[in-house]
PDB file of C-alpha atoms in Angstrom:
ATOM      1  CA  MET A 342     112.886 101.116  87.569  1.00  0.00           C
ATOM      2  CA  SER A 343     111.980  97.428  87.559  1.00  0.00           C
ATOM      3  CA  ARG A 344     111.298  95.832  84.208  1.00  0.00           C
ATOM      4  CA  VAL A 345     107.641  94.986  83.594  1.00  0.00           C
ATOM      5  CA  ARG A 346     107.225  91.233  83.159  1.00  0.00           C
ATOM      6  CA  VAL A 347     105.306  89.843  80.214  1.00  0.00           C
ATOM      7  CA  ILE A 348     102.569  87.289  80.871  1.00  0.00           C
ATOM      8  CA  GLU A 349     102.577  84.460  78.353  1.00  0.00           C
ATOM      9  CA  ALA A 350      98.963  84.066  77.269  1.00  0.00           C
ATOM     10  CA  GLY A 351      97.096  80.814  77.705  1.00  0.00           C
ATOM     11  CA  ALA A 352      95.873  78.597  80.516  1.00  0.00           C
ATOM     12  CA  ALA A 353      98.425  76.631  82.507  1.00  0.00           C
ATOM     13  CA  GLU A 354      97.911  72.874  82.390  1.00  0.00           C
ATOM     14  CA  PRO A 355      97.914  71.257  85.829  1.00  0.00           C
ATOM     15  CA  ASP A 356     101.104  69.294  86.436  1.00  0.00           C
ATOM     16  CA  GLY A 357      99.443  66.147  87.681  1.00  0.00           C
ATOM     17  CA  GLY A 358     101.279  66.140  91.017  1.00  0.00           C
ATOM     18  CA  GLN A 359     100.043  66.137  94.583  1.00  0.00           C
ATOM     19  CA  SER A 360     101.926  66.992  97.742  1.00  0.00           C
ATOM     20  CA  ALA A 361     101.566  68.554 101.163  1.00  0.00           C
ATOM     21  CA  GLU A 362     101.687  72.324 101.660  1.00  0.00           C
ATOM     22  CA  PRO A 363     103.042  73.860 104.870  1.00  0.00           C
ATOM     23  CA  GLY A 364     100.171  75.466 106.734  1.00  0.00           C
ATOM     24  CA  GLY A 365      97.850  74.949 103.803  1.00  0.00           C
ATOM     25  CA  GLY A 366      96.799  71.323 103.891  1.00  0.00           C
ATOM     26  CA  GLU A 367      97.221  68.982 100.945  1.00  0.00           C
ATOM     27  CA  ARG A 368      97.341  70.473  97.487  1.00  0.00           C
ATOM     28  CA  ALA A 369      94.767  69.299  94.979  1.00  0.00           C
ATOM     29  CA  ALA A 370      96.039  66.977  92.267  1.00  0.00           C
ATOM     30  CA  GLY A 371      97.473  68.895  89.338  1.00  0.00           C
ATOM     31  CA  VAL A 372      98.091  72.176  91.161  1.00  0.00           C
ATOM     32  CA  PRO A 373     101.709  73.384  91.469  1.00  0.00           C
ATOM     33  CA  GLU A 374     103.189  74.353  94.816  1.00  0.00           C
ATOM     34  CA  LEU A 375     103.671  78.000  93.797  1.00  0.00           C
ATOM     35  CA  VAL A 376     101.479  80.353  91.768  1.00  0.00           C
ATOM     36  CA  TRP A 377     101.549  84.051  90.915  1.00  0.00           C
ATOM     37  CA  TYR A 378      98.678  86.086  92.327  1.00  0.00           C
ATOM     38  CA  ALA A 379      98.105  89.005  89.930  1.00  0.00           C
ATOM     39  CA  ALA A 380      96.698  91.858  92.022  1.00  0.00           C
ATOM     40  CA  TYR A 381      95.163  94.737  90.071  1.00  0.00           C
ATOM     41  CA  GLY A 382      93.288  96.467  92.904  1.00  0.00           C
ATOM     42  CA  SER A 383      94.260  97.511  96.421  1.00  0.00           C
ATOM     43  CA  ASN A 384      96.352  94.348  96.903  1.00  0.00           C
ATOM     44  CA  THR A 385      98.919  95.779  94.518  1.00  0.00           C
ATOM     45  CA  ARG A 386     100.126  97.427  97.714  1.00  0.00           C
ATOM     46  CA  ARG A 387     102.166  94.810  99.538  1.00  0.00           C
ATOM     47  CA  GLY A 388     101.364  96.131 102.996  1.00  0.00           C
ATOM     48  CA  ARG A 389      97.648  95.757 102.372  1.00  0.00           C
ATOM     49  CA  LEU A 390      98.093  92.266 100.950  1.00  0.00           C
ATOM     50  CA  MET A 391      99.915  91.239 104.127  1.00  0.00           C
ATOM     51  CA  HIS A 392      96.715  91.785 106.130  1.00  0.00           C
ATOM     52  CA  TYR A 393      95.174  88.960 104.102  1.00  0.00           C
ATOM     53  CA  ILE A 394      98.261  86.807 104.639  1.00  0.00           C
ATOM     54  CA  GLU A 395      99.218  87.485 108.268  1.00  0.00           C
ATOM     55  CA  GLY A 396      95.776  88.587 109.456  1.00  0.00           C
ATOM     56  CA  GLY A 397      94.763  91.889 110.970  1.00  0.00           C
ATOM     57  CA  ARG A 398      92.542  94.848 110.228  1.00  0.00           C
ATOM     58  CA  PRO A 399      93.446  96.822 107.115  1.00  0.00           C
ATOM     59  CA  PRO A 400      93.274 100.615 107.549  1.00  0.00           C
ATOM     60  CA  GLY A 401      89.684 101.774 107.256  1.00  0.00           C
ATOM     61  CA  ALA A 402      88.205  98.275 107.447  1.00  0.00           C
ATOM     62  CA  ALA A 403      85.519  97.470 109.999  1.00  0.00           C
ATOM     63  CA  LEU A 404      86.659  93.881 110.521  1.00  0.00           C
ATOM     64  CA  ALA A 405      90.017  92.150 110.771  1.00  0.00           C
ATOM     65  CA  ALA A 406      91.027  89.645 108.123  1.00  0.00           C
ATOM     66  CA  PRO A 407      91.714  86.159 109.528  1.00  0.00           C
ATOM     67  CA  GLY A 408      94.817  85.724 107.380  1.00  0.00           C
ATOM     68  CA  CYS A 409      96.213  82.695 105.596  1.00  0.00           C
ATOM     69  CA  ARG A 410      97.000  79.422 107.299  1.00  0.00           C
ATOM     70  CA  ASP A 411     100.541  79.931 105.981  1.00  0.00           C
ATOM     71  CA  PRO A 412     101.533  83.487 107.061  1.00  0.00           C
ATOM     72  CA  ARG A 413     104.817  83.692 105.159  1.00  0.00           C
ATOM     73  CA  PRO A 414     105.196  86.764 102.907  1.00  0.00           C
ATOM     74  CA  PRO A 415     105.285  86.432  99.111  1.00  0.00           C
ATOM     75  CA  ARG A 416     108.564  85.078  97.856  1.00  0.00           C
ATOM     76  CA  GLU A 417     108.676  87.801  95.224  1.00  0.00           C
ATOM     77  CA  SER A 418     106.529  90.644  93.884  1.00  0.00           C
ATOM     78  CA  VAL A 419     107.001  91.828  90.308  1.00  0.00           C
ATOM     79  CA  PRO A 420     105.263  94.356  88.034  1.00  0.00           C
ATOM     80  CA  VAL A 421     103.292  92.784  85.194  1.00  0.00           C
ATOM     81  CA  GLU A 422     100.967  93.811  82.415  1.00  0.00           C
ATOM     82  CA  LEU A 423      97.969  91.665  81.496  1.00  0.00           C
ATOM     83  CA  ARG A 424      95.744  91.634  78.456  1.00  0.00           C
ATOM     84  CA  GLY A 425      92.305  93.012  79.246  1.00  0.00           C
ATOM     85  CA  VAL A 426      90.790  95.970  81.057  1.00  0.00           C
ATOM     86  CA  VAL A 427      90.298  97.016  84.677  1.00  0.00           C
ATOM     87  CA  TYR A 428      87.021  98.846  85.255  1.00  0.00           C
ATOM     88  CA  PHE A 429      85.148 100.215  88.272  1.00  0.00           C
ATOM     89  CA  ALA A 430      81.655  99.073  89.188  1.00  0.00           C
ATOM     90  CA  THR A 431      79.307  98.197  92.087  1.00  0.00           C
ATOM     91  CA  GLU A 432      79.670 100.026  95.417  1.00  0.00           C
ATOM     92  CA  SER A 433      82.372  99.314  97.977  1.00  0.00           C
ATOM     93  CA  ALA A 434      81.157  99.360 101.572  1.00  0.00           C
ATOM     94  CA  LEU A 435      84.725 100.052 102.712  1.00  0.00           C
ATOM     95  CA  TRP A 436      85.913 102.640 100.211  1.00  0.00           C
ATOM     96  CA  THR A 437      82.581 103.917  98.872  1.00  0.00           C
ATOM     97  CA  GLY A 438      82.547 104.294  95.117  1.00  0.00           C
ATOM     98  CA  GLY A 439      83.290 101.615  92.551  1.00  0.00           C
ATOM     99  CA  ARG A 440      85.473  98.550  93.036  1.00  0.00           C
ATOM    100  CA  ALA A 441      88.097  97.399  90.538  1.00  0.00           C
ATOM    101  CA  PHE A 442      87.230  94.391  88.378  1.00  0.00           C
ATOM    102  CA  TYR A 443      89.148  92.675  85.592  1.00  0.00           C
ATOM    103  CA  ASP A 444      87.710  91.754  82.188  1.00  0.00           C
ATOM    104  CA  PRO A 445      90.290  89.554  80.443  1.00  0.00           C
ATOM    105  CA  ASP A 446      88.290  89.619  77.187  1.00  0.00           C
ATOM    106  CA  ALA A 447      88.144  93.394  76.773  1.00  0.00           C
ATOM    107  CA  ARG A 448      90.740  95.026  74.560  1.00  0.00           C
ATOM    108  CA  GLY A 449      93.412  96.869  76.502  1.00  0.00           C
ATOM    109  CA  ARG A 450      96.196  96.328  79.002  1.00  0.00           C
ATOM    110  CA  VAL A 451      96.215  96.136  82.748  1.00  0.00           C
ATOM    111  CA  PHE A 452      98.909  97.354  85.133  1.00  0.00           C
ATOM    112  CA  ALA A 453      99.225  94.773  87.890  1.00  0.00           C
ATOM    113  CA  ARG A 454     101.563  93.342  90.469  1.00  0.00           C
ATOM    114  CA  ALA A 455     102.199  89.598  90.634  1.00  0.00           C
ATOM    115  CA  HIS A 456     102.948  88.135  94.064  1.00  0.00           C
ATOM    116  CA  LEU A 457     104.580  84.698  94.216  1.00  0.00           C
ATOM    117  CA  VAL A 458     102.687  82.701  96.864  1.00  0.00           C
ATOM    118  CA  THR A 459     101.850  79.086  97.557  1.00  0.00           C
ATOM    119  CA  ALA A 460      98.726  77.626  96.015  1.00  0.00           C
ATOM    120  CA  GLY A 461      97.298  77.302  99.516  1.00  0.00           C
ATOM    121  CA  GLN A 462      97.952  80.959 100.258  1.00  0.00           C
ATOM    122  CA  PHE A 463      96.237  81.999  97.034  1.00  0.00           C
ATOM    123  CA  ARG A 464      93.227  79.845  97.932  1.00  0.00           C
ATOM    124  CA  ASP A 465      93.062  81.480 101.361  1.00  0.00           C
ATOM    125  CA  ILE A 466      93.393  85.007  99.928  1.00  0.00           C
ATOM    126  CA  ALA A 467      90.650  84.235  97.407  1.00  0.00           C
ATOM    127  CA  ALA A 468      88.466  82.768 100.160  1.00  0.00           C
ATOM    128  CA  GLN A 469      88.734  85.966 102.223  1.00  0.00           C
ATOM    129  CA  GLU A 470      87.863  88.121  99.204  1.00  0.00           C
ATOM    130  CA  MET A 471      84.821  85.858  98.711  1.00  0.00           C
ATOM    131  CA  TYR A 472      83.787  86.298 102.374  1.00  0.00           C
ATOM    132  CA  ARG A 473      84.743  82.711 103.127  1.00  0.00           C
ATOM    133  CA  ALA A 474      87.001  81.257 105.802  1.00  0.00           C
ATOM    134  CA  PRO A 475      90.608  80.303 105.042  1.00  0.00           C
ATOM    135  CA  GLY A 476      90.740  76.602 104.275  1.00  0.00           C
ATOM    136  CA  THR A 477      87.514  76.743 102.269  1.00  0.00           C
ATOM    137  CA  GLY A 478      89.020  78.352  99.180  1.00  0.00           C
ATOM    138  CA  PRO A 479      88.371  77.204  95.626  1.00  0.00           C
ATOM    139  CA  ASP A 480      89.904  74.329  93.712  1.00  0.00           C
ATOM    140  CA  LEU A 481      92.410  75.928  91.343  1.00  0.00           C
ATOM    141  CA  ALA A 482      92.633  73.076  88.826  1.00  0.00           C
ATOM    142  CA  PRO A 483      89.616  74.076  86.650  1.00  0.00           C
ATOM    143  CA  ALA A 484      90.932  77.628  86.184  1.00  0.00           C
ATOM    144  CA  LEU A 485      94.406  76.305  85.403  1.00  0.00           C
ATOM    145  CA  ARG A 486      92.985  73.908  82.838  1.00  0.00           C
ATOM    146  CA  HIS A 487      90.424  76.138  81.138  1.00  0.00           C
ATOM    147  CA  GLY A 488      91.678  79.659  81.872  1.00  0.00           C
ATOM    148  CA  ARG A 489      88.594  80.550  83.890  1.00  0.00           C
ATOM    149  CA  ALA A 490      86.336  79.042  86.528  1.00  0.00           C
ATOM    150  CA  ARG A 491      83.076  80.582  87.722  1.00  0.00           C
ATOM    151  CA  LEU A 492      82.465  79.643  91.338  1.00  0.00           C
ATOM    152  CA  GLY A 493      79.424  81.760  92.141  1.00  0.00           C
ATOM    153  CA  GLU A 494      77.589  85.011  91.522  1.00  0.00           C
ATOM    154  CA  GLY A 495      79.678  87.054  93.970  1.00  0.00           C
ATOM    155  CA  ARG A 496      81.840  90.015  93.056  1.00  0.00           C
ATOM    156  CA  TYR A 497      85.174  88.131  93.184  1.00  0.00           C
ATOM    157  CA  GLU A 498      83.947  84.566  92.708  1.00  0.00           C
ATOM    158  CA  THR A 499      85.421  83.946  89.258  1.00  0.00           C
ATOM    159  CA  LEU A 500      89.007  82.746  88.944  1.00  0.00           C
ATOM    160  CA  VAL A 501      91.033  83.716  85.882  1.00  0.00           C
ATOM    161  CA  CYS A 502      94.350  82.322  84.702  1.00  0.00           C
ATOM    162  CA  PRO A 503      95.570  84.828  82.083  1.00  0.00           C
ATOM    163  CA  GLY A 504      98.799  82.926  81.423  1.00  0.00           C
ATOM    164  CA  THR A 505     102.112  81.935  82.920  1.00  0.00           C
ATOM    165  CA  LEU A 506     105.214  83.642  84.235  1.00  0.00           C
ATOM    166  CA  ASP A 507     108.527  81.828  84.604  1.00  0.00           C
ATOM    167  CA  GLY A 508     106.693  78.571  83.961  1.00  0.00           C
ATOM    168  CA  LEU A 509     104.218  79.082  86.823  1.00  0.00           C
ATOM    169  CA  PRO A 510     100.521  79.940  86.447  1.00  0.00           C
ATOM    170  CA  VAL A 511      99.265  83.473  86.999  1.00  0.00           C
ATOM    171  CA  LEU A 512      95.908  83.608  88.808  1.00  0.00           C
ATOM    172  CA  THR A 513      93.534  86.344  89.865  1.00  0.00           C
ATOM    173  CA  PHE A 514      89.848  86.725  90.675  1.00  0.00           C
ATOM    174  CA  THR A 515      87.116  88.965  89.338  1.00  0.00           C
ATOM    175  CA  ALA A 516      83.367  89.198  88.852  1.00  0.00           C
ATOM    176  CA  PRO A 517      81.426  86.706  86.703  1.00  0.00           C
ATOM    177  CA  TRP A 518      80.123  89.453  84.439  1.00  0.00           C
ATOM    178  CA  ALA A 519      81.877  91.356  81.624  1.00  0.00           C
ATOM    179  CA  LEU A 520      82.696  95.048  81.325  1.00  0.00           C
ATOM    180  CA  GLY A 521      79.536  95.881  79.382  1.00  0.00           C
ATOM    181  CA  ASP A 522      77.170  93.912  81.614  1.00  0.00           C
ATOM    182  CA  VAL A 523      77.080  96.166  84.671  1.00  0.00           C
ATOM    183  CA  PRO A 524      76.730  99.921  85.296  1.00  0.00           C
ATOM    184  CA  LEU A 525      80.043 101.656  85.878  1.00  0.00           C
ATOM    185  CA  ASN A 526      80.704 103.516  89.118  1.00  0.00           C
ATOM    186  CA  ALA A 527      83.546 105.962  89.711  1.00  0.00           C
ATOM    187  CA  PRO A 528      86.071 105.004  92.414  1.00  0.00           C
ATOM    188  CA  SER A 529      86.621 107.103  95.528  1.00  0.00           C
ATOM    189  CA  GLU A 530      89.690 109.184  96.300  1.00  0.00           C
ATOM    190  CA  GLY A 531      90.884 106.769  98.974  1.00  0.00           C
ATOM    191  CA  TYR A 532      90.587 103.730  96.732  1.00  0.00           C
ATOM    192  CA  LEU A 533      92.360 105.366  93.791  1.00  0.00           C
ATOM    193  CA  ARG A 534      95.116 106.488  96.141  1.00  0.00           C
ATOM    194  CA  GLN A 535      95.615 102.878  97.255  1.00  0.00           C
ATOM    195  CA  LEU A 536      95.787 101.616  93.681  1.00  0.00           C
ATOM    196  CA  ALA A 537      98.156 104.343  92.576  1.00  0.00           C
ATOM    197  CA  ALA A 538     100.430 103.815  95.580  1.00  0.00           C
ATOM    198  CA  GLY A 539     100.566 100.066  94.973  1.00  0.00           C
ATOM    199  CA  LEU A 540     101.483 100.460  91.317  1.00  0.00           C
ATOM    200  CA  LEU A 541     104.145 103.045  92.113  1.00  0.00           C
ATOM    201  CA  GLU A 542     105.527 100.729  94.795  1.00  0.00           C
ATOM    202  CA  ALA A 543     106.169  98.184  92.024  1.00  0.00           C
ATOM    203  CA  ASP A 544     108.791 100.603  90.666  1.00  0.00           C
ATOM    204  CA  ALA A 545     107.948  99.971  87.009  1.00  0.00           C
ATOM    205  CA  TRP A 546     105.816 102.919  85.951  1.00  0.00           C
ATOM    206  CA  ASP A 547     106.324 106.578  86.783  1.00  0.00           C
ATOM    207  CA  GLY A 548     103.659 108.744  88.367  1.00  0.00           C
ATOM    208  CA  ALA A 549     102.469 110.174  85.064  1.00  0.00           C
ATOM    209  CA  ALA A 550     101.957 106.714  83.562  1.00  0.00           C
ATOM    210  CA  VAL A 551     100.088 105.426  86.635  1.00  0.00           C
ATOM    211  CA  ALA A 552      97.861 108.513  86.784  1.00  0.00           C
ATOM    212  CA  ALA A 553      97.014 108.318  83.076  1.00  0.00           C
ATOM    213  CA  TYR A 554      96.310 104.594  83.336  1.00  0.00           C
ATOM    214  CA  LEU A 555      93.933 104.853  86.305  1.00  0.00           C
ATOM    215  CA  ALA A 556      92.146 107.931  84.938  1.00  0.00           C
ATOM    216  CA  GLY A 557      91.537 106.053  81.698  1.00  0.00           C
ATOM    217  CA  CYS A 558      89.968 102.941  83.232  1.00  0.00           C
ATOM    218  CA  PRO A 559      86.220 102.625  82.512  1.00  0.00           C
ATOM    219  CA  GLY A 560      84.298 103.999  85.453  1.00  0.00           C
ATOM    220  CA  ALA A 561      87.067 106.462  86.282  1.00  0.00           C
ATOM    221  CA  ALA A 562      87.267 107.913  82.772  1.00  0.00           C
ATOM    222  CA  GLY A 563      85.226 111.096  82.516  1.00  0.00           C
ATOM    223  CA  ARG A 564      85.086 111.460  86.311  1.00  0.00           C
ATOM    224  CA  TRP A 565      88.794 111.536  87.046  1.00  0.00           C
ATOM    225  CA  THR A 566      91.683 113.147  85.194  1.00  0.00           C
ATOM    226  CA  ALA A 567      95.341 112.201  85.248  1.00  0.00           C
ATOM    227  CA  GLU A 568      96.079 115.541  86.876  1.00  0.00           C
ATOM    228  CA  ARG A 569      93.639 114.898  89.722  1.00  0.00           C
ATOM    229  CA  VAL A 570      95.010 111.382  90.319  1.00  0.00           C
ATOM    230  CA  THR A 571      98.487 112.895  90.468  1.00  0.00           C
ATOM    231  CA  GLU A 572      97.253 115.351  93.092  1.00  0.00           C
ATOM    232  CA  LEU A 573      95.982 112.453  95.239  1.00  0.00           C
ATOM    233  CA  LEU A 574      99.521 111.171  95.585  1.00  0.00           C
ATOM    234  CA  ARG A 575     100.637 114.540  96.938  1.00  0.00           C
ATOM    235  CA  GLU A 576      97.865 114.863  99.514  1.00  0.00           C
TER     236      GLU A 576
END
């Protein structure tokens, strides 16, 4: 199995540079060319992530994703663990049931998969998750400088930089609220299956560890058991 990478805690200071990005316009001052996108939800599965990069309609989705301006695949995808907690809340129109959110301040650990992409690709992925068009994604510099940047009230409109990996910043997006600020909502079978498959694809945790982890996440805990999550992978 692949070794789980350790995220070095702390915000990544912008490097002060500025240069052109292929297919992604000009990078903002202080933002490196490459960043790690830490996916903790359905984008842990590389095939699903590629719909946001290349464009196309993910299975079960009503609409096609426009894709990134730079359609190249991630240079690398590695298993990582982050400080914090993944929990399930709100109601997904696609999956039904709760969506996965990340609270970096809660005590726990998160199984995730870090994809090495350009800063422009991350901005375009974030834009699509925020229901915005590629090319209108957020400035990454505030999150790199302060560790977090709240862009709006939407479900994935807060950027978080939980640390660095191999000297490059790790970025993800989540809701502006904290774990205790919103009612929990159990995830659906289809959504949990996606998350479990993506984590297993990372080849770092065995099925028992993935099932126990997902069943223990707030929102799933008490509604799902590790045994039932394991069964989903066999169906």
